[in-house]
Amino acid sequence: MKEEYADIIVNISHESVDRAFQYRIPEKFKEVIHVGTCVQVPFGRGNKLLKGYVINKSDICNYDTTKIKEIYAIVEDGVSMEDRQIGIAAWIHKYYGGTMIQALRTVLPVKKTVKAKEYKKVLLTCDREEAIAVLGDSKRMKGRGARVRLLEELLKEPELPYELLTNKLMVSGAVIQGLARAGIVRVEKSKVYRNPVKKYKNLDEKKKLTRSQETIVEEILKDYDDEKPQTYLLHGITGSGKTEVYIRLIEEVVSRGKQAIVLIPEIALTYQTLMRFYKHFGERVSVLNSTLSDGEKYDQCERAKHGEIDVIIGPRSALFTPFPNLGLIVMDEEHEGSYKSEGTPKYHARETAEELAQRVGASLVLGSATPSLEAYYRVEKGKYKLFSLTERVAGGTLAKVYIADLREELKQGNRTIFSRKLQELLLDRLKKGQQSMFFINRRGLAGFVSCRSCGHVVKCPHCDVSLSEHRGDRMVCHYCGYEIQKMNTCPECGSKYISGFRAGTQQIEEKLREMYPGIRVLRMDADTTKSKDSYEEILEAFRNGEADVLVGTQMIVKGHDFPNVTLVGVLAADMSLSVGDYRAAERTFQLLTQAAGRAGRGDTLGEVVIQTYQPEHYAIIHAANQDYKGFYEEEILYRDLMQYPPVANMLGVQIFASNEVEGIRVAKKLADQAKGLAERLREERGWSLKEQMQIIGPAPAGIGKIKDIYRFVFYIKHVDIEVLVQQKDFLEEVVKGMEHRGMNIQFDFNPVNGL
Ligand code: ADP
Ligand code: ZN
Ligand code: ZN
């Protein structure tokens, strides 16, 4: 390819991001012009010289070759903020695919003229005594949990942002209005954004860091001041003081005239956490979340750009906040799947944050109780520096964990879905009036088949992931397409108890009512939480002690604190182990560790029962022992053996087609082309068979069809990410020259969220 032409975006005013112009690349610039390069081009009739950015190169001219204009010059002076954003967009474009326009849209806020939004705050209007009296009354009444929370907070802070109360404290508008009518509170509106917590800045008493916290802060700052910032992994259980470390680091970085980005998955962004940041940074902190409109997001970016804020907190997309002097990026719960974008470009915020931090000379601090294999692998490779916080600051013991072997239960004649241990402990809690949580993990579950007698799970001989039930009587591997007839007896033990696991949250609820007459049960799953309010209502009712047991899917495990819960039951830990993808064990370990952390936050001993058909599985054993390192060491061996990330890299090519036959045809054709390139590269570079790129599939995706769109996928594995980028570029070209009407083809590097 000669690549004589370049698509250029001129004049980055954000509205025009969807229009590029083509120019010829003069011979002298051929070697130095890349995607992202800033150039000067003659524009319009007067050929006025404008600054623009190269977003694509090609050897095809879409224009009259005799009339096309030439790039005039390369702009080499200092890097402006726009250049930085364009640069990171170009990087995302290169490493995750999609179009440059899509990458730009990811990185740049869309400028939209919206009517000025009203900011609301809630104030206490009566005197404290009266408020305390109302609070007392409300506490004695049932179903007044939201009112209690609101009054408690307003007694601490006489005025609070409305959004904070409704989003994070789950106080509905109706509750606020009720109190307003009673003359207890008032809602005030203003046109300009003003964070009312400003006055209370630094109201949070400055805690003296523990010795280990202090060491971490000192070391990170020393690297920063020596101009050697890098990536750090802060490994510590919940409550071990990570957030306190982040806050102290941010204070130091801000005092040096820099800004900080704090990424927290939306589900973990609780009211308590937000208040801690508000109290430290007052109106210099801002929060991004999914409820903001494009216009509001744009406003936030403008405020950041103009130095009106120092700290932004938000999910994945907060990473692209255009701070002029970014000094620190914090990524809490770095192992969370939500850090990977599900839309194109499918970028991972951790990798992107690393690239961004490197470009601007910022430190990157990753925090987790259960680090991703990726992060820990990089620690082992010497790329990240590891810090550990091993104890809870407030003391308290870890929950006691029991493993219940469901095969044994069946042998002993227990046919219920509750093991004897769980029944015993539940009875004890019912007597004591303490609460329990039972959860079942069904995420991404596509009908795996297991033996209830011996726990055997049928796996693909080529991919070492479990097979899934497909169209009734077949079992299929969603990586390579391997397929066999579904069996009636277990190939391991011959028992006839082989089938898909069917127990759901509803059965659990019914069973509980049947076995424990009078038990108060709340259920939380996709069915009971269709509306946003119901989700909040259920949590509130449970927090207020209106139920003995909360039954739910994994959504109950994350981000909520219930001090009266002293028993957690994981009803079928295997379910997540058997999801047909290579991250199943990692996800199971994380969930079980989190579930264990739910019990026993207070002074009382918490207990956890993990029910499983595979009690010998390393993910279960290490989670029960809360032994991350032990888990990591076994898991990384598997990844290495199978050449799965993070040891090797993996590119998923996804084909979405309305016509099934056409979808398969295109998937096969692309896979063949990929094999062709793999073979050519092997010859060219003299790779051995082991070093060769592996191409697996195509196969139907985990969910083979959604809304009448068929989904196929194939995977390419190789150690070197650059080789996979080359494959992606090559396949993109193939797609361009191919008939693929009614089809959508996407690329996913190192997939996190199974398709
Ligand atoms: P994590 O982020 O790891 O869950 P936090 O930073 O939230 O941990 O700390 C847990 C609890 O301990 C919080 O209530 C916090 O205010 C408190 N805490 C943290 N560090 C200290 C300290 N050095 N001194 C006193 N209390 C602390
Ligand atoms: Zn069996
Ligand atoms: Zn397979």
PDB file of N, CA and C and ligand atoms in Angstrom, residues 459-465 467 476-482 644 696, ligand 3:
ATOM      1  N   LYS A 459     -16.659 -30.351  29.197  1.00  0.00           N
ATOM      2  CA  LYS A 459     -15.856 -29.257  28.651  1.00  0.00           C
ATOM      3  C   LYS A 459     -15.424 -29.516  27.223  1.00  0.00           C
ATOM      4  N   CYS A 460     -15.078 -28.431  26.522  1.00  0.00           N
ATOM      5  CA  CYS A 460     -14.542 -28.562  25.170  1.00  0.00           C
ATOM      6  C   CYS A 460     -13.120 -29.095  25.265  1.00  0.00           C
ATOM      7  N   PRO A 461     -12.813 -30.156  24.513  1.00  0.00           N
ATOM      8  CA  PRO A 461     -11.459 -30.718  24.582  1.00  0.00           C
ATOM      9  C   PRO A 461     -10.394 -29.760  24.030  1.00  0.00           C
ATOM     10  N   HIS A 462     -10.826 -28.781  23.251  1.00  0.00           N
ATOM     11  CA  HIS A 462      -9.841 -27.888  22.622  1.00  0.00           C
ATOM     12  C   HIS A 462      -9.640 -26.589  23.382  1.00  0.00           C
ATOM     13  N   CYS A 463     -10.651 -26.135  24.090  1.00  0.00           N
ATOM     14  CA  CYS A 463     -10.591 -24.799  24.687  1.00  0.00           C
ATOM     15  C   CYS A 463     -10.634 -24.825  26.212  1.00  0.00           C
ATOM     16  N   ASP A 464     -10.950 -25.967  26.800  1.00  0.00           N
ATOM     17  CA  ASP A 464     -11.031 -26.094  28.248  1.00  0.00           C
ATOM     18  C   ASP A 464     -12.013 -25.105  28.876  1.00  0.00           C
ATOM     19  N   VAL A 465     -13.092 -24.823  28.180  1.00  0.00           N
ATOM     20  CA  VAL A 465     -14.210 -24.088  28.779  1.00  0.00           C
ATOM     21  C   VAL A 465     -15.431 -24.996  28.651  1.00  0.00           C
ATOM     22  N   LEU A 467     -19.021 -26.663  27.795  1.00  0.00           N
ATOM     23  CA  LEU A 467     -19.937 -26.645  26.646  1.00  0.00           C
ATOM     24  C   LEU A 467     -21.300 -26.132  27.099  1.00  0.00           C
ATOM     25  N   VAL A 476     -22.464 -27.194  22.622  1.00  0.00           N
ATOM     26  CA  VAL A 476     -21.564 -26.471  21.728  1.00  0.00           C
ATOM     27  C   VAL A 476     -20.515 -25.681  22.516  1.00  0.00           C
ATOM     28  N   CYS A 477     -19.291 -25.571  21.953  1.00  0.00           N
ATOM     29  CA  CYS A 477     -18.270 -24.692  22.525  1.00  0.00           C
ATOM     30  C   CYS A 477     -18.377 -23.330  21.838  1.00  0.00           C
ATOM     31  N   HIS A 478     -18.491 -22.279  22.626  1.00  0.00           N
ATOM     32  CA  HIS A 478     -18.675 -20.957  22.028  1.00  0.00           C
ATOM     33  C   HIS A 478     -17.379 -20.299  21.592  1.00  0.00           C
ATOM     34  N   TYR A 479     -16.272 -21.007  21.742  1.00  0.00           N
ATOM     35  CA  TYR A 479     -15.020 -20.472  21.206  1.00  0.00           C
ATOM     36  C   TYR A 479     -14.736 -21.068  19.835  1.00  0.00           C
ATOM     37  N   CYS A 480     -14.780 -22.423  19.760  1.00  0.00           N
ATOM     38  CA  CYS A 480     -14.312 -23.055  18.525  1.00  0.00           C
ATOM     39  C   CYS A 480     -15.420 -23.714  17.722  1.00  0.00           C
ATOM     40  N   GLY A 481     -16.626 -23.818  18.298  1.00  0.00           N
ATOM     41  CA  GLY A 481     -17.712 -24.428  17.538  1.00  0.00           C
ATOM     42  C   GLY A 481     -17.809 -25.939  17.696  1.00  0.00           C
ATOM     43  N   TYR A 482     -16.887 -26.551  18.447  1.00  0.00           N
ATOM     44  CA  TYR A 482     -16.957 -27.994  18.718  1.00  0.00           C
ATOM     45  C   TYR A 482     -18.343 -28.347  19.236  1.00  0.00           C
ATOM     46  N   TYR A 644      -4.290 -17.893  26.933  1.00  0.00           N
ATOM     47  CA  TYR A 644      -5.335 -16.894  27.098  1.00  0.00           C
ATOM     48  C   TYR A 644      -4.728 -15.639  27.721  1.00  0.00           C
ATOM     49  N   ILE A 696      -9.269 -19.654  16.187  1.00  0.00           N
ATOM     50  CA  ILE A 696     -10.237 -20.597  16.762  1.00  0.00           C
ATOM     51  C   ILE A 696     -11.639 -20.209  16.314  1.00  0.00           C
TER      52      ILE A 696
HETATM   53 ZN    ZN B   3     -13.670 -25.233  21.956  1.00  0.00          ZN
END
